[in-house]
CSV table of C-alpha atoms in Angstrom, one decimal:
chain,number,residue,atom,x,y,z
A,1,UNK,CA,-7.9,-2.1,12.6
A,2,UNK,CA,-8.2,-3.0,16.1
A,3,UNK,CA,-6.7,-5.6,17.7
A,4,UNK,CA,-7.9,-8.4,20.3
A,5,UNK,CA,-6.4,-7.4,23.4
A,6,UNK,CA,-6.9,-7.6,27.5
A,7,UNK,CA,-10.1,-5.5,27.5
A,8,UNK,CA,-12.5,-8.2,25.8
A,9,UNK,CA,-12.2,-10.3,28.6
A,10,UNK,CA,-16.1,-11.5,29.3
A,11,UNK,CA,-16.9,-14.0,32.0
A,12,UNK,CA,-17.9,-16.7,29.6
A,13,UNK,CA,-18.5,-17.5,26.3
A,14,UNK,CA,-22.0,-17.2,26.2
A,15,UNK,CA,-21.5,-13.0,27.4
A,16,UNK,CA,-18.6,-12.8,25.1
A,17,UNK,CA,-20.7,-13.6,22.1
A,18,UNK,CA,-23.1,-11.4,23.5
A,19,UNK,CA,-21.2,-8.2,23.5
A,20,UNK,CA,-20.1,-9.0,20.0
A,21,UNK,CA,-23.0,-9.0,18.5
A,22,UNK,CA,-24.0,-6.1,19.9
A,23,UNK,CA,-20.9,-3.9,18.8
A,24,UNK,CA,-21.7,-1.5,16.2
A,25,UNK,CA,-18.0,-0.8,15.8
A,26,UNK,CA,-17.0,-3.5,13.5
A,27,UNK,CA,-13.1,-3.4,13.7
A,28,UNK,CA,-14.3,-4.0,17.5
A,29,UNK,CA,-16.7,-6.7,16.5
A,30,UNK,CA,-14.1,-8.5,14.9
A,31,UNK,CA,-11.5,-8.1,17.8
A,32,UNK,CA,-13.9,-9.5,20.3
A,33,UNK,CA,-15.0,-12.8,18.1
A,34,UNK,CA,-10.8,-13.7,17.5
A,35,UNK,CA,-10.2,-12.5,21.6
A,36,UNK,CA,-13.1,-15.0,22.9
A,37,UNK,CA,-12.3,-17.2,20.4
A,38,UNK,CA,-8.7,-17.9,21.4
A,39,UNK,CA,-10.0,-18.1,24.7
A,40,UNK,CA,-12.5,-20.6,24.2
A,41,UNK,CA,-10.0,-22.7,22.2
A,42,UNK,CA,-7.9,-22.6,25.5
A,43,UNK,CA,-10.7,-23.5,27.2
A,44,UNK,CA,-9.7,-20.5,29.5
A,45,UNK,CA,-13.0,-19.4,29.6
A,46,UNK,CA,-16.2,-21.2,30.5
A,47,UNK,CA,-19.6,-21.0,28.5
A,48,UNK,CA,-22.3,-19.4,30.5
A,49,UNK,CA,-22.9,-17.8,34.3
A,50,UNK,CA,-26.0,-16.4,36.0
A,51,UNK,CA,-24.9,-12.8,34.9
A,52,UNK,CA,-24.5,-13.0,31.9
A,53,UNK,CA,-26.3,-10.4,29.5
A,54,UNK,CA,-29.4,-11.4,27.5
A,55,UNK,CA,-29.0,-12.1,23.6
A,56,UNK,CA,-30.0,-8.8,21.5
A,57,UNK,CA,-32.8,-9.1,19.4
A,58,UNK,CA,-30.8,-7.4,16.3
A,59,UNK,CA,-26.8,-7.1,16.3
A,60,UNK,CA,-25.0,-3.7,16.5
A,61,UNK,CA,-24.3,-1.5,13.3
A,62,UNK,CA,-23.0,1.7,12.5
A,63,UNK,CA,-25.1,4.3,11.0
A,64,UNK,CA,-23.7,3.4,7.6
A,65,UNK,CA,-24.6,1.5,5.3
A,66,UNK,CA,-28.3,2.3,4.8
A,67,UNK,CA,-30.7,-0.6,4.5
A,68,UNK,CA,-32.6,-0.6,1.4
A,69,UNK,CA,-35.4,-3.4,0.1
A,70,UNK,CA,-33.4,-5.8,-1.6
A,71,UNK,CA,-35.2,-4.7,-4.9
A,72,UNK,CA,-33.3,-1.5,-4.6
A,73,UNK,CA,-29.9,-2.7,-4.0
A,74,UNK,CA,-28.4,-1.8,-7.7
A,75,UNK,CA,-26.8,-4.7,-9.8
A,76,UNK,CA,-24.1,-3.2,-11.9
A,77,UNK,CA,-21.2,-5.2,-14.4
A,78,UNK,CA,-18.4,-6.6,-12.8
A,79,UNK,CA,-16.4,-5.9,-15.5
A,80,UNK,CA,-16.3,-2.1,-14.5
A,81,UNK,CA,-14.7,-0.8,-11.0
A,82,UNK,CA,-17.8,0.0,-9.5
A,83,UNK,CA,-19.6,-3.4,-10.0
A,84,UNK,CA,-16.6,-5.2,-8.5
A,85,UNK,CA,-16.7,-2.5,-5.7
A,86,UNK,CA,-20.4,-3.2,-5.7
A,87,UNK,CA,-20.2,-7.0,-5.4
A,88,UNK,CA,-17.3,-6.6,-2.6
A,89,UNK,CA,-19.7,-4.1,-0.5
A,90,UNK,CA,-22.7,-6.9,-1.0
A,91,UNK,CA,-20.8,-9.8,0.0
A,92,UNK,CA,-18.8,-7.8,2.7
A,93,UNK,CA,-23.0,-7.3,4.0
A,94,UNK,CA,-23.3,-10.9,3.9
A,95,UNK,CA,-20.5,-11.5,5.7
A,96,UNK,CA,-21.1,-9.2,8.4
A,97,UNK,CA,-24.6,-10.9,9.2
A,98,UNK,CA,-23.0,-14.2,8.9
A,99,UNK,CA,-20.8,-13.5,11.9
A,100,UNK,CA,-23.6,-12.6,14.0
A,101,UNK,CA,-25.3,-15.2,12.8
A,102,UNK,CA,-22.6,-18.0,14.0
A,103,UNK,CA,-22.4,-15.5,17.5
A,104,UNK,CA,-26.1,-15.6,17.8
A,105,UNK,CA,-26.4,-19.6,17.5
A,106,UNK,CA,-23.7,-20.1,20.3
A,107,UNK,CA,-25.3,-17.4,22.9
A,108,UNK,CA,-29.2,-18.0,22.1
A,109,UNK,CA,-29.1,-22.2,22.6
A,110,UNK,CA,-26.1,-22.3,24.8
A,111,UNK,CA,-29.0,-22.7,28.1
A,112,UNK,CA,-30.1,-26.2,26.2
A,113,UNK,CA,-26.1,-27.3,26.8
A,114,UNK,CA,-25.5,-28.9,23.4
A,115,UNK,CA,-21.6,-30.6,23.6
A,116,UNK,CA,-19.3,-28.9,23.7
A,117,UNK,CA,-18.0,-29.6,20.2
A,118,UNK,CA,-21.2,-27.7,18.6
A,119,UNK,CA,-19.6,-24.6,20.6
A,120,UNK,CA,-16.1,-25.2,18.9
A,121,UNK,CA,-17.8,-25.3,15.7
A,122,UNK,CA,-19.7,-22.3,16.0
A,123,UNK,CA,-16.7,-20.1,17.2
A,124,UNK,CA,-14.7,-21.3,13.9
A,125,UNK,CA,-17.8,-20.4,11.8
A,126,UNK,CA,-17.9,-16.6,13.7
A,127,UNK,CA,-13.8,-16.7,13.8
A,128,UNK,CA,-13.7,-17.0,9.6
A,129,UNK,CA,-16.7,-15.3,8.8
A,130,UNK,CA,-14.9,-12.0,10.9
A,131,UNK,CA,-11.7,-13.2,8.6
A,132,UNK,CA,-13.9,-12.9,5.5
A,133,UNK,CA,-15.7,-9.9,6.3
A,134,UNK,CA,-12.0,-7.8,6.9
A,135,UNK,CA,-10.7,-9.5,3.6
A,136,UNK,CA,-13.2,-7.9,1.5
A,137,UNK,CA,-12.7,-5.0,3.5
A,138,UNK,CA,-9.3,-4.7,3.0
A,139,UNK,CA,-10.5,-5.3,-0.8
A,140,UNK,CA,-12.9,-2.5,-0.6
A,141,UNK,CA,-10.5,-0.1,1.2
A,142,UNK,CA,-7.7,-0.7,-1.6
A,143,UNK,CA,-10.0,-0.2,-4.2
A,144,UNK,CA,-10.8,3.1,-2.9
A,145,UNK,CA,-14.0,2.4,-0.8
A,146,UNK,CA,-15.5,1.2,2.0
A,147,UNK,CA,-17.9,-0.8,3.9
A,148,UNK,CA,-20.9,1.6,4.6
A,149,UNK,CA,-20.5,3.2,1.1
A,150,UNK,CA,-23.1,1.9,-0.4
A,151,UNK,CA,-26.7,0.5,0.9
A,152,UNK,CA,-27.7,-2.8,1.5
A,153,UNK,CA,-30.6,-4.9,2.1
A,154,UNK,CA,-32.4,-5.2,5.4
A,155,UNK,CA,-33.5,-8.8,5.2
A,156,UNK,CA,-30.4,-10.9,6.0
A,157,UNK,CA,-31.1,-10.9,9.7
A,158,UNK,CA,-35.1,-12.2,9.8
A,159,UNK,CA,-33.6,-15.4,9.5
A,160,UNK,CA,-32.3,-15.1,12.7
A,161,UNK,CA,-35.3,-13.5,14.1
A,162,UNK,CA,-37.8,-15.9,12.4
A,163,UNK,CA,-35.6,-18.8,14.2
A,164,UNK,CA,-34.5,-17.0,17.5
A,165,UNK,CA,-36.8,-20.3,19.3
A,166,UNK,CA,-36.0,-23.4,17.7
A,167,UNK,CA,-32.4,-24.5,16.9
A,168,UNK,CA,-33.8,-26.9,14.5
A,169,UNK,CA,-35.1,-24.5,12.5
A,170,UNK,CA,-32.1,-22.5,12.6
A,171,UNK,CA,-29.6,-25.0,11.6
A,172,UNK,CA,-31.6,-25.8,8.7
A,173,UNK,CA,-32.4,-22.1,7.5
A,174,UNK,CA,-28.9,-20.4,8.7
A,175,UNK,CA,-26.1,-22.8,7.3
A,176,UNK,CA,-28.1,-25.4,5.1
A,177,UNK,CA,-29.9,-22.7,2.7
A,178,UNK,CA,-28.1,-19.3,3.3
A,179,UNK,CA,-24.4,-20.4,4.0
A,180,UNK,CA,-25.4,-22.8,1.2
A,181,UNK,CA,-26.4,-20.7,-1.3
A,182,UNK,CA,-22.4,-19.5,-1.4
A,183,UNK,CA,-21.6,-23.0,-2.9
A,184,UNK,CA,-23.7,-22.0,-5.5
A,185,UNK,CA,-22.9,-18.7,-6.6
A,186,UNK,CA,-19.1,-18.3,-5.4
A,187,UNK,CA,-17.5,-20.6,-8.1
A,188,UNK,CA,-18.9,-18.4,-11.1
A,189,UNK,CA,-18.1,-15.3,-9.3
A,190,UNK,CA,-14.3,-16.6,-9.0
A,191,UNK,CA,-14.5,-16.9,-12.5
A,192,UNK,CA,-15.9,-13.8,-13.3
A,193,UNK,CA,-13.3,-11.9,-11.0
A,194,UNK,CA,-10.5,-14.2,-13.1
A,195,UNK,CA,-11.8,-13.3,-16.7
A,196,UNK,CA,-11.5,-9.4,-15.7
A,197,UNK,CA,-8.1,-9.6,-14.2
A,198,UNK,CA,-9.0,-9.2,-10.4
A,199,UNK,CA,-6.9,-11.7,-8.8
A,200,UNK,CA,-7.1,-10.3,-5.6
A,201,UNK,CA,-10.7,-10.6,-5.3
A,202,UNK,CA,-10.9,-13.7,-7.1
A,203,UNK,CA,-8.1,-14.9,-4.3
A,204,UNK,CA,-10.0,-13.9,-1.3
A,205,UNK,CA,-13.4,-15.8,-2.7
A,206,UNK,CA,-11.7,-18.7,-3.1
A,207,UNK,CA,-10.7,-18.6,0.6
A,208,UNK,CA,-14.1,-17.8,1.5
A,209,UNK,CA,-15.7,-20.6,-0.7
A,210,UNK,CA,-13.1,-23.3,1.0
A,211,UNK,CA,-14.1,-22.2,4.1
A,212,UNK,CA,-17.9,-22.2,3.5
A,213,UNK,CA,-18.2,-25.6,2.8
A,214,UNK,CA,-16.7,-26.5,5.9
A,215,UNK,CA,-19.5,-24.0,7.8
A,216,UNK,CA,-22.4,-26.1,5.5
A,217,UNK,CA,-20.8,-29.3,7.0
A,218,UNK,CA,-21.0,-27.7,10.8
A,219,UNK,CA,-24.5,-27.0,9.8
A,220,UNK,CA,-25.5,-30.7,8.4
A,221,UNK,CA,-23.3,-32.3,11.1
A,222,UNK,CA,-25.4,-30.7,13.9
A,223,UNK,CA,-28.6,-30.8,12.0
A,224,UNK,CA,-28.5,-34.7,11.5
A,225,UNK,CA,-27.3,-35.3,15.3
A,226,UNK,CA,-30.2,-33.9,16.5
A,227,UNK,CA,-32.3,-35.7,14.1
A,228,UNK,CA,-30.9,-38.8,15.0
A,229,UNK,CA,-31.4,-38.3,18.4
A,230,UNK,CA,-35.3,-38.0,17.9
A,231,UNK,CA,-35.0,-40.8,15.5
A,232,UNK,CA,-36.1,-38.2,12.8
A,233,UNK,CA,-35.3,-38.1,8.9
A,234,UNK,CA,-33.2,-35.2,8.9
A,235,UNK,CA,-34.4,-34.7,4.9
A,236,UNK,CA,-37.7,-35.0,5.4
A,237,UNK,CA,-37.7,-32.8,9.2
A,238,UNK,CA,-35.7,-30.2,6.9
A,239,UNK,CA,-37.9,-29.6,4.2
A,240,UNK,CA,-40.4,-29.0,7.0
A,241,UNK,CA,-38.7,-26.6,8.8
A,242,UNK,CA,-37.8,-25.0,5.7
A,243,UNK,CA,-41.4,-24.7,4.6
A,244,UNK,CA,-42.0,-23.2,7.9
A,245,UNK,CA,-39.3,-20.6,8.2
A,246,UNK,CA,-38.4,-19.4,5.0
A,247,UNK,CA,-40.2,-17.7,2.5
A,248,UNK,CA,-40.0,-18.2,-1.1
A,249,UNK,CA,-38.4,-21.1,-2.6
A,250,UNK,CA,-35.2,-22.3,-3.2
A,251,UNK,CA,-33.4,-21.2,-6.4
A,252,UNK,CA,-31.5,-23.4,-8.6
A,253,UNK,CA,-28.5,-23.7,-10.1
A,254,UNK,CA,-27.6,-26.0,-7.3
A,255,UNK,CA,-23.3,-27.1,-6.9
A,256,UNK,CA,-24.8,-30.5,-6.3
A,257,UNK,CA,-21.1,-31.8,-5.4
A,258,UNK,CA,-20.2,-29.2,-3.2
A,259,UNK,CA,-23.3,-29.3,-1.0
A,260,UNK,CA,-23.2,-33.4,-1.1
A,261,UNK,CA,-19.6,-33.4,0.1
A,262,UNK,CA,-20.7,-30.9,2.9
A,263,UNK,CA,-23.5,-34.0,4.1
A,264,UNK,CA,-26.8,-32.0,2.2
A,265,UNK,CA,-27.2,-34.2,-0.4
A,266,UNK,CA,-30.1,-32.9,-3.1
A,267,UNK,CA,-32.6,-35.0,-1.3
A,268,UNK,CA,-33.0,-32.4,1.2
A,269,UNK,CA,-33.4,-29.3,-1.1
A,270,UNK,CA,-34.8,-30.4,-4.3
A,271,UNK,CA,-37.8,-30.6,-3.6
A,272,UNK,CA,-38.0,-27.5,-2.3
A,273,UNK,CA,-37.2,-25.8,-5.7
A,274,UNK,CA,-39.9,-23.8,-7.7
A,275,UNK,CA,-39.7,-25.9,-10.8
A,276,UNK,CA,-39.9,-29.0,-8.7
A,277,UNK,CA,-43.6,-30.7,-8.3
A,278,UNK,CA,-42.3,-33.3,-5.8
């Protein structure tokens, strides 16, 4: 895999996020988020300049995997070698969008000059999300696959898209219903990998579950500043912007104490539930 080194030295953070994201060589991806990362926990960098490169509409891929409707992406039992390889590939998808996802936020609203603590959250999200992505990897690889092996679904990045003008909108669609949704689902999944004797892969979702409730937190942290700052009910302005930015509804079974000790608390998202008539 590559490693960060003197070469991914951009002029800010703001182009250094940039030319991540648009890196369709992943081991490269990944060495440019931990090289600008470093340098922006050195504060040896600074975050924008006049030069800098606009934001890419879509991140960089290889030409593999193929992207599929998510109705096509096959759903096969963990219990056999190929689902777990399946569930690695999906999540290793996931994770992959996630880091340009964290990128994204950081070089799309760094022009409306939040503090500089939203920037040092950000580049942790993008900096554990690339540690996720070549964990599962490395999972993947010793299993006898790889990512690109399998297809995946094309929809992970509208989010982005569907937010790319309001960072409102984006905190509440990006961390507080996707990055949530991995409270939810991760803890059964440990379980699973546990009852069929996959330790190693029921290791590396813990990491990424500990981790994930931290990026939730980020999320509701920033969300609830700015809603402060307009004097605005951060529950009630989020189940607007959800409303308006994401389709479909919000899916229980919920990990009510997770999410509440990450600051959303189920008066944000229960409402917001198919079942619910609120």
């Amino acid at each position: 895999m590559a490693t960060a080194s003197a070469e991914h030295r951009p002029d800010s953070l703001r182009a250094g996020c940039v030319e991540a994201v648009a890196a369709a060589d992943l081991d490269r991806k990944v060495a440019i988020v931990r090289a600008v990362y470093a340098r922006w926990k050195d504060r040896t960098i600074s975050l924008m300049r006049p030069g800098d490169p606009p934001v890419p509409d879509r991140p960089g891929r290889p030409d593999r995997p193929a992207l599929v409707d998510p109705r096509k992406v096959a759903r096969r039992s963990l219990h056999s070698l190929r689902g777990r390889i399946a569930l690695l590939h999906a999540l290793a998808h996931i994770e992959l969008n996630a880091i340009d996802l964290a990128l994204d936020i950081v070089a799309r609203f760094a022009p409306e000059r939040p503090p500089a603590s939203f920037f040092d959250g950000w580049m942790q999200v993008a900096f554990e999300e690339a540690k996720h992505f070549s964990l599962l990897r490395a999972r993947l690889r010793a299993l006898g696959a790889d990512y690109g092996d399998l297809p995946a679904h094309g929809g992970l990045w509208e989010a982005a898209h569907q937010t790319r003008n309001d960072l409102y909108a984006r905190l509440a669609v990006v961390p507080l219903i996707l990055e949530a949704r991995g409270l939810d689902v991760t803890p059964s999944l440990i379980d699973k990998m546990t009852e069929t004797g996959d330790d190693e892969t029921a290791a590396i979702l813990d990491i990424i579950y500990t981790d994930e409730k931290k990026h939730v937190a980020i999320g509701a942290k920033w969300f609830r500043f700015y809603c402060a700052r307009e004097r605005t009910d951060p529950a009630r302005r989020f189940r607007e912007l959800v409303r308006a930015n994401f389709r479909g509804d919000l899916k229980p079974p919920f990990n009510d104490r997770a999410r509440a000790e990450a600051g959303l608390t189920p008066l944000f998202y229960r409402s917001l539930t198919a079942t619910s008539n609120a």
